[in-house]
Amino acid sequence: MRSDMNESQRTFWKKYIAKARLDMSYAAYTKVPVSWKDENAVCPFNRLYCIREGEGYVRIGDQTYYPKPGELYLLPAGSDQAYGTISEDTFGKYWCHFTAKIGDLDLFQILQTSPFIPLKDPEAFQLQFDQLIAYAKSDELTSEFRINAILLEFIAAYIEQSEVVKLNIASTPTFEKMNSVLQYMEQHIAENVSVDTLSRIAHYHPNYFINAFKQFTGYSPIQYMNHLRSEKAKDYLTTTELNVSQIADMLGMELSYFSRMFREQTGFKPTAFRELKPKIPADFSAH
């Protein structure tokens, strides 16, 4: 993910992308026929292709690829997708179709990754895919949990092993506006920032802004500001010798309100939290 983020921004985006709601529609292993070919303009779902044998092509947007055995391809939702055969030695492939939504956005609109990764352990991956296929056919009450767990493992591994991972914060106008609001809140963390001020930054009516903000972040504006303050407070508690009263002052909060807010956010009193982790030595924190 972007290296120019500070710690609180990174924490937010880690939690934000983890809100993706998964829904798998198909999973199978197929030795495709020679007639296997199709084009899908702005496909509404993601495709995962794990190539086991044979040859063919896939196209994502205007780029054409010729997958090899042991490679895992992701054809992201919202992209123009095409695929087909190039000989009688056709693909034998594990595949699945799924959506991964955060609100109205597709996860891989927000997070841009490499088009494919080489699998570190193809046999282990194929065993997992066999489990995925079995759970897709299962009537067990917990089968959807199992499907989501495997898909999440696939997605996490794919992101971690991608050569390129970019956060596309301009994927929609709403996304860009809300990112500007989040940056403003972080820059004014010690101030009493009003909803009117934030709604003007987003160019929304205040009532609409509150709903849009909560849909985007999962928090109300005050809840998100308190989240930012508790993250900053945790940093102060573990890397400085500032006392709790000084930390509250630096965050623009009354001591009693700060202590209550911190406990609500973390489950710990500030002094108890300080005891959880060893403090960074002063000569390190100064650099």
mmCIF file of C-alpha atoms in Angstrom:
data_model
loop_
_atom_site.group_PDB
_atom_site.id
_atom_site.type_symbol
_atom_site.label_atom_id
_atom_site.label_comp_id
_atom_site.label_asym_id
_atom_site.label_seq_id
_atom_site.Cartn_x
_atom_site.Cartn_y
_atom_site.Cartn_z
ATOM 1 C CA MET A 1 0.000 0.000 0.000
ATOM 2 C CA ARG A 2 1.094 3.594 -0.465
ATOM 3 C CA SER A 3 4.296 4.323 1.438
ATOM 4 C CA ASP A 4 3.545 8.068 1.780
ATOM 5 C CA MET A 5 0.815 7.418 4.378
ATOM 6 C CA ASN A 6 1.278 8.209 8.023
ATOM 7 C CA GLU A 7 0.413 5.623 10.660
ATOM 8 C CA SER A 8 -3.164 6.729 11.359
ATOM 9 C CA GLN A 9 -3.984 6.907 7.639
ATOM 10 C CA ARG A 10 -2.560 3.438 7.168
ATOM 11 C CA THR A 11 -4.580 2.151 10.134
ATOM 12 C CA PHE A 12 -7.747 3.630 8.667
ATOM 13 C CA TRP A 13 -7.256 2.135 5.205
ATOM 14 C CA LYS A 14 -6.315 -1.272 6.634
ATOM 15 C CA LYS A 15 -9.614 -1.344 8.493
ATOM 16 C CA TYR A 16 -11.510 0.198 5.600
ATOM 17 C CA ILE A 17 -10.594 -2.425 2.997
ATOM 18 C CA ALA A 18 -11.255 -5.164 5.568
ATOM 19 C CA LYS A 19 -14.941 -4.117 5.493
ATOM 20 C CA ALA A 20 -15.341 -5.709 2.062
ATOM 21 C CA ARG A 21 -18.462 -7.888 1.850
ATOM 22 C CA LEU A 22 -17.794 -11.047 -0.129
ATOM 23 C CA ASP A 23 -20.278 -13.021 -2.174
ATOM 24 C CA MET A 24 -19.120 -15.949 -4.293
ATOM 25 C CA SER A 25 -21.408 -17.155 -7.070
ATOM 26 C CA TYR A 26 -19.407 -20.003 -8.679
ATOM 27 C CA ALA A 27 -16.301 -22.096 -8.018
ATOM 28 C CA ALA A 28 -15.082 -25.067 -10.040
ATOM 29 C CA TYR A 29 -12.222 -26.816 -11.813
ATOM 30 C CA THR A 30 -12.676 -26.953 -15.586
ATOM 31 C CA LYS A 31 -10.769 -28.281 -18.568
ATOM 32 C CA VAL A 32 -12.125 -25.725 -21.015
ATOM 33 C CA PRO A 33 -13.308 -26.659 -24.522
ATOM 34 C CA VAL A 34 -11.663 -25.225 -27.651
ATOM 35 C CA SER A 35 -14.789 -23.078 -28.078
ATOM 36 C CA TRP A 36 -14.139 -21.308 -24.728
ATOM 37 C CA LYS A 37 -14.215 -17.611 -25.597
ATOM 38 C CA ASP A 38 -16.094 -14.536 -24.434
ATOM 39 C CA GLU A 39 -15.911 -10.771 -23.951
ATOM 40 C CA ASN A 40 -17.504 -8.906 -21.041
ATOM 41 C CA ALA A 41 -17.661 -5.128 -21.110
ATOM 42 C CA VAL A 42 -17.434 -3.694 -17.583
ATOM 43 C CA CYS A 43 -17.864 -7.076 -15.907
ATOM 44 C CA PRO A 44 -19.764 -6.691 -12.589
ATOM 45 C CA PHE A 45 -17.834 -9.381 -10.700
ATOM 46 C CA ASN A 46 -14.247 -10.509 -10.065
ATOM 47 C CA ARG A 47 -12.767 -13.614 -11.652
ATOM 48 C CA LEU A 48 -9.955 -15.669 -10.145
ATOM 49 C CA TYR A 49 -8.195 -18.062 -12.538
ATOM 50 C CA CYS A 50 -5.600 -20.518 -11.245
ATOM 51 C CA ILE A 51 -3.970 -22.173 -14.272
ATOM 52 C CA ARG A 52 -3.001 -25.804 -13.850
ATOM 53 C CA GLU A 53 -2.291 -26.810 -17.450
ATOM 54 C CA GLY A 54 -2.653 -25.787 -21.079
ATOM 55 C CA GLU A 55 -2.607 -22.415 -22.798
ATOM 56 C CA GLY A 56 -4.913 -19.559 -23.750
ATOM 57 C CA TYR A 57 -5.298 -15.853 -23.132
ATOM 58 C CA VAL A 58 -7.090 -13.386 -20.886
ATOM 59 C CA ARG A 59 -7.571 -9.702 -21.514
ATOM 60 C CA ILE A 60 -8.039 -7.075 -18.820
ATOM 61 C CA GLY A 61 -8.843 -3.667 -20.259
ATOM 62 C CA ASP A 62 -6.526 -3.232 -23.221
ATOM 63 C CA GLN A 63 -3.818 -5.618 -21.921
ATOM 64 C CA THR A 64 -3.645 -9.237 -23.121
ATOM 65 C CA TYR A 65 -1.894 -11.943 -21.088
ATOM 66 C CA TYR A 66 -0.997 -15.562 -21.763
ATOM 67 C CA PRO A 67 -1.212 -17.306 -18.385
ATOM 68 C CA LYS A 68 1.114 -20.160 -17.503
ATOM 69 C CA PRO A 69 0.582 -23.102 -15.143
ATOM 70 C CA GLY A 70 1.193 -22.070 -11.535
ATOM 71 C CA GLU A 71 -0.040 -18.502 -12.043
ATOM 72 C CA LEU A 72 -3.073 -16.933 -10.384
ATOM 73 C CA TYR A 73 -4.917 -14.198 -12.292
ATOM 74 C CA LEU A 74 -7.375 -11.649 -10.953
ATOM 75 C CA LEU A 75 -9.780 -10.074 -13.438
ATOM 76 C CA PRO A 76 -11.269 -7.248 -11.361
ATOM 77 C CA ALA A 77 -14.907 -6.179 -11.326
ATOM 78 C CA GLY A 78 -15.583 -3.032 -13.322
ATOM 79 C CA SER A 79 -12.980 -3.861 -15.965
ATOM 80 C CA ASP A 80 -13.489 -4.970 -19.567
ATOM 81 C CA GLN A 81 -12.661 -8.680 -19.525
ATOM 82 C CA ALA A 82 -12.103 -11.208 -22.307
ATOM 83 C CA TYR A 83 -10.695 -14.706 -22.583
ATOM 84 C CA GLY A 84 -10.250 -17.473 -25.106
ATOM 85 C CA THR A 85 -8.216 -20.417 -26.417
ATOM 86 C CA ILE A 86 -5.225 -20.331 -28.755
ATOM 87 C CA SER A 87 -4.800 -24.058 -29.453
ATOM 88 C CA GLU A 88 -6.272 -27.462 -28.741
ATOM 89 C CA ASP A 89 -4.112 -27.628 -25.588
ATOM 90 C CA THR A 90 -6.691 -25.704 -23.600
ATOM 91 C CA PHE A 91 -6.584 -24.428 -20.047
ATOM 92 C CA GLY A 92 -7.240 -26.709 -17.125
ATOM 93 C CA LYS A 93 -8.032 -24.138 -14.451
ATOM 94 C CA TYR A 94 -9.508 -23.566 -11.036
ATOM 95 C CA TRP A 95 -11.817 -20.565 -11.169
ATOM 96 C CA CYS A 96 -14.361 -18.632 -9.200
ATOM 97 C CA HIS A 97 -16.591 -15.585 -9.606
ATOM 98 C CA PHE A 98 -17.138 -13.311 -6.626
ATOM 99 C CA THR A 99 -17.960 -9.763 -5.603
ATOM 100 C CA ALA A 100 -16.132 -7.806 -2.900
ATOM 101 C CA LYS A 101 -18.035 -4.624 -2.074
ATOM 102 C CA ILE A 102 -17.338 -1.760 0.313
ATOM 103 C CA GLY A 103 -20.547 0.240 0.200
ATOM 104 C CA ASP A 104 -21.227 0.766 -3.501
ATOM 105 C CA LEU A 105 -17.578 0.398 -4.485
ATOM 106 C CA ASP A 106 -15.721 -2.690 -5.617
ATOM 107 C CA LEU A 107 -12.676 -3.558 -3.501
ATOM 108 C CA PHE A 108 -10.450 -3.760 -6.557
ATOM 109 C CA GLN A 109 -11.582 -0.348 -7.741
ATOM 110 C CA ILE A 110 -10.187 1.022 -4.494
ATOM 111 C CA LEU A 111 -7.160 -1.268 -4.394
ATOM 112 C CA GLN A 112 -5.289 -1.763 -7.652
ATOM 113 C CA THR A 113 -3.072 -4.839 -7.805
ATOM 114 C CA SER A 114 -0.914 -6.752 -10.258
ATOM 115 C CA PRO A 115 -2.917 -8.685 -12.888
ATOM 116 C CA PHE A 116 -1.384 -11.972 -11.727
ATOM 117 C CA ILE A 117 0.966 -13.550 -9.217
ATOM 118 C CA PRO A 118 3.073 -16.718 -9.408
ATOM 119 C CA LEU A 119 1.863 -19.124 -6.741
ATOM 120 C CA LYS A 120 4.487 -19.981 -4.135
ATOM 121 C CA ASP A 121 2.932 -23.395 -3.491
ATOM 122 C CA PRO A 122 0.521 -24.351 -6.319
ATOM 123 C CA GLU A 123 -0.344 -27.731 -4.791
ATOM 124 C CA ALA A 124 -1.340 -26.210 -1.439
ATOM 125 C CA PHE A 125 -3.402 -23.564 -3.246
ATOM 126 C CA GLN A 126 -5.183 -26.210 -5.299
ATOM 127 C CA LEU A 127 -6.053 -28.130 -2.134
ATOM 128 C CA GLN A 128 -7.605 -24.947 -0.732
ATOM 129 C CA PHE A 129 -9.523 -24.456 -3.958
ATOM 130 C CA ASP A 130 -10.841 -28.008 -3.754
ATOM 131 C CA GLN A 131 -12.135 -27.119 -0.280
ATOM 132 C CA LEU A 132 -13.725 -23.952 -1.667
ATOM 133 C CA ILE A 133 -15.527 -25.977 -4.334
ATOM 134 C CA ALA A 134 -16.700 -28.500 -1.735
ATOM 135 C CA TYR A 135 -18.055 -25.772 0.564
ATOM 136 C CA ALA A 136 -19.836 -24.157 -2.411
ATOM 137 C CA LYS A 137 -21.760 -27.428 -2.835
ATOM 138 C CA SER A 138 -22.364 -27.952 0.877
ATOM 139 C CA ASP A 139 -25.678 -27.508 2.676
ATOM 140 C CA GLU A 140 -23.959 -26.975 6.027
ATOM 141 C CA LEU A 141 -25.126 -23.905 7.941
ATOM 142 C CA THR A 142 -21.511 -22.737 8.260
ATOM 143 C CA SER A 143 -20.522 -23.240 4.616
ATOM 144 C CA GLU A 144 -20.675 -19.507 3.781
ATOM 145 C CA PHE A 145 -18.325 -18.792 6.691
ATOM 146 C CA ARG A 146 -15.894 -21.324 5.260
ATOM 147 C CA ILE A 147 -16.187 -19.883 1.754
ATOM 148 C CA ASN A 148 -15.530 -16.342 3.011
ATOM 149 C CA ALA A 149 -12.565 -17.516 5.090
ATOM 150 C CA ILE A 150 -10.907 -19.141 2.070
ATOM 151 C CA LEU A 151 -11.672 -16.181 -0.200
ATOM 152 C CA LEU A 152 -10.215 -13.776 2.371
ATOM 153 C CA GLU A 153 -7.071 -15.920 2.526
ATOM 154 C CA PHE A 154 -6.809 -15.834 -1.280
ATOM 155 C CA ILE A 155 -7.329 -12.053 -1.405
ATOM 156 C CA ALA A 156 -4.817 -11.354 1.381
ATOM 157 C CA ALA A 157 -2.179 -13.569 -0.248
ATOM 158 C CA TYR A 158 -2.841 -11.969 -3.638
ATOM 159 C CA ILE A 159 -2.404 -8.437 -2.267
ATOM 160 C CA GLU A 160 0.728 -9.390 -0.289
ATOM 161 C CA GLN A 161 2.383 -11.032 -3.304
ATOM 162 C CA SER A 162 1.419 -8.405 -5.907
ATOM 163 C CA GLU A 163 4.367 -6.470 -7.284
ATOM 164 C CA VAL A 164 2.198 -3.360 -7.510
ATOM 165 C CA VAL A 165 -0.445 -2.341 -4.965
ATOM 166 C CA LYS A 166 -1.955 1.134 -5.233
ATOM 167 C CA LEU A 167 -4.722 2.783 -3.265
ATOM 168 C CA ASN A 168 -6.977 4.508 -5.765
ATOM 169 C CA ILE A 169 -8.436 7.285 -3.636
ATOM 170 C CA ALA A 170 -9.909 9.012 -6.705
ATOM 171 C CA SER A 171 -11.979 5.998 -7.771
ATOM 172 C CA THR A 172 -15.185 8.016 -7.347
ATOM 173 C CA PRO A 173 -15.964 11.690 -6.588
ATOM 174 C CA THR A 174 -17.400 10.657 -3.182
ATOM 175 C CA PHE A 175 -14.219 8.764 -2.372
ATOM 176 C CA GLU A 176 -12.063 11.792 -3.219
ATOM 177 C CA LYS A 177 -14.261 14.181 -1.228
ATOM 178 C CA MET A 178 -14.280 11.961 1.839
ATOM 179 C CA ASN A 179 -10.526 11.506 1.670
ATOM 180 C CA SER A 180 -10.166 15.304 1.790
ATOM 181 C CA VAL A 181 -12.426 15.359 4.853
ATOM 182 C CA LEU A 182 -10.370 12.651 6.590
ATOM 183 C CA GLN A 183 -7.135 14.532 5.918
ATOM 184 C CA TYR A 184 -8.636 17.735 7.312
ATOM 185 C CA MET A 185 -9.786 15.943 10.459
ATOM 186 C CA GLU A 186 -6.342 14.521 11.032
ATOM 187 C CA GLN A 187 -4.677 17.898 10.531
ATOM 188 C CA HIS A 188 -7.079 19.515 13.052
ATOM 189 C CA ILE A 189 -7.225 16.668 15.545
ATOM 190 C CA ALA A 190 -6.894 18.996 18.573
ATOM 191 C CA GLU A 191 -9.666 21.346 17.446
ATOM 192 C CA ASN A 192 -13.433 21.274 17.877
ATOM 193 C CA VAL A 193 -14.206 20.675 14.194
ATOM 194 C CA SER A 194 -17.889 21.185 13.345
ATOM 195 C CA VAL A 195 -20.038 19.136 10.996
ATOM 196 C CA ASP A 196 -20.734 22.337 9.047
ATOM 197 C CA THR A 197 -17.020 22.778 8.381
ATOM 198 C CA LEU A 198 -16.609 19.175 7.247
ATOM 199 C CA SER A 199 -19.716 19.261 5.058
ATOM 200 C CA ARG A 200 -18.407 22.382 3.302
ATOM 201 C CA ILE A 201 -15.155 20.574 2.494
ATOM 202 C CA ALA A 202 -17.175 17.765 0.918
ATOM 203 C CA HIS A 203 -19.625 20.212 -0.722
ATOM 204 C CA TYR A 204 -22.569 18.402 0.881
ATOM 205 C CA HIS A 205 -25.552 19.572 2.890
ATOM 206 C CA PRO A 206 -24.783 18.853 6.598
ATOM 207 C CA ASN A 207 -27.609 16.319 6.959
ATOM 208 C CA TYR A 208 -26.576 14.446 3.830
ATOM 209 C CA PHE A 209 -22.923 14.653 4.856
ATOM 210 C CA ILE A 210 -23.491 12.847 8.168
ATOM 211 C CA ASN A 211 -25.143 9.901 6.427
ATOM 212 C CA ALA A 212 -22.549 9.800 3.632
ATOM 213 C CA PHE A 213 -19.686 9.973 6.135
ATOM 214 C CA LYS A 214 -21.096 7.129 8.220
ATOM 215 C CA GLN A 215 -21.682 4.981 5.151
ATOM 216 C CA PHE A 216 -18.112 5.648 4.003
ATOM 217 C CA THR A 217 -16.262 5.150 7.307
ATOM 218 C CA GLY A 218 -18.667 3.205 9.512
ATOM 219 C CA TYR A 219 -18.428 6.036 12.072
ATOM 220 C CA SER A 220 -20.230 9.293 12.768
ATOM 221 C CA PRO A 221 -17.907 12.336 12.453
ATOM 222 C CA ILE A 222 -17.439 12.598 16.232
ATOM 223 C CA GLN A 223 -16.829 8.851 16.530
ATOM 224 C CA TYR A 224 -14.188 9.010 13.824
ATOM 225 C CA MET A 225 -12.507 12.044 15.412
ATOM 226 C CA ASN A 226 -12.381 10.168 18.719
ATOM 227 C CA HIS A 227 -10.925 7.187 16.873
ATOM 228 C CA LEU A 228 -8.155 9.444 15.516
ATOM 229 C CA ARG A 229 -7.540 10.917 18.969
ATOM 230 C CA SER A 230 -7.335 7.518 20.637
ATOM 231 C CA GLU A 231 -4.817 6.345 18.004
ATOM 232 C CA LYS A 232 -2.703 9.461 18.573
ATOM 233 C CA ALA A 233 -3.019 9.009 22.336
ATOM 234 C CA LYS A 234 -1.811 5.396 22.068
ATOM 235 C CA ASP A 235 1.231 6.668 20.207
ATOM 236 C CA TYR A 236 1.959 9.274 22.901
ATOM 237 C CA LEU A 237 1.451 6.738 25.698
ATOM 238 C CA THR A 238 3.883 4.221 24.237
ATOM 239 C CA THR A 239 6.577 6.507 22.801
ATOM 240 C CA THR A 240 6.762 9.494 25.180
ATOM 241 C CA GLU A 241 6.908 10.332 28.876
ATOM 242 C CA LEU A 242 3.972 12.754 28.643
ATOM 243 C CA ASN A 243 1.469 12.281 31.448
ATOM 244 C CA VAL A 244 -2.211 11.669 30.740
ATOM 245 C CA SER A 245 -3.191 15.272 31.470
ATOM 246 C CA GLN A 246 -0.590 16.582 29.015
ATOM 247 C CA ILE A 247 -1.783 14.172 26.332
ATOM 248 C CA ALA A 248 -5.384 15.283 26.837
ATOM 249 C CA ASP A 249 -4.274 18.917 26.454
ATOM 250 C CA MET A 250 -2.386 18.126 23.243
ATOM 251 C CA LEU A 251 -5.552 16.573 21.831
ATOM 252 C CA GLY A 252 -7.701 19.563 22.874
ATOM 253 C CA MET A 253 -9.752 17.578 25.383
ATOM 254 C CA GLU A 254 -10.730 17.873 29.021
ATOM 255 C CA LEU A 255 -8.962 15.207 31.095
ATOM 256 C CA SER A 256 -12.150 13.488 32.308
ATOM 257 C CA TYR A 257 -13.648 13.379 28.795
ATOM 258 C CA PHE A 258 -10.361 12.148 27.316
ATOM 259 C CA SER A 259 -10.054 9.321 29.849
ATOM 260 C CA ARG A 260 -13.643 8.216 29.264
ATOM 261 C CA MET A 261 -13.260 8.421 25.475
ATOM 262 C CA PHE A 262 -10.002 6.459 25.527
ATOM 263 C CA ARG A 263 -11.530 3.695 27.612
ATOM 264 C CA GLU A 264 -14.562 3.483 25.315
ATOM 265 C CA GLN A 265 -12.268 3.250 22.270
ATOM 266 C CA THR A 266 -9.711 0.781 23.607
ATOM 267 C CA GLY A 267 -11.207 -0.953 26.648
ATOM 268 C CA PHE A 268 -8.367 0.397 28.836
ATOM 269 C CA LYS A 269 -7.714 3.404 31.023
ATOM 270 C CA PRO A 270 -4.812 5.462 29.591
ATOM 271 C CA THR A 271 -2.506 4.527 32.467
ATOM 272 C CA ALA A 272 -3.344 0.830 32.105
ATOM 273 C CA PHE A 273 -2.706 0.970 28.365
ATOM 274 C CA ARG A 274 0.725 2.510 28.982
ATOM 275 C CA GLU A 275 1.683 -0.590 30.961
ATOM 276 C CA LEU A 276 0.821 -2.953 28.107
ATOM 277 C CA LYS A 277 3.808 -2.129 25.925
ATOM 278 C CA PRO A 278 7.389 -1.226 26.770
ATOM 279 C CA LYS A 279 8.147 2.393 25.946
ATOM 280 C CA ILE A 280 10.588 3.178 23.141
ATOM 281 C CA PRO A 281 13.862 4.494 24.610
ATOM 282 C CA ALA A 282 14.271 8.249 24.362
ATOM 283 C CA ASP A 283 17.330 8.038 22.088
ATOM 284 C CA PHE A 284 15.254 6.064 19.578
ATOM 285 C CA SER A 285 12.094 8.193 19.736
ATOM 286 C CA ALA A 286 14.184 11.322 19.086
ATOM 287 C CA HIS A 287 15.228 10.138 15.625
#
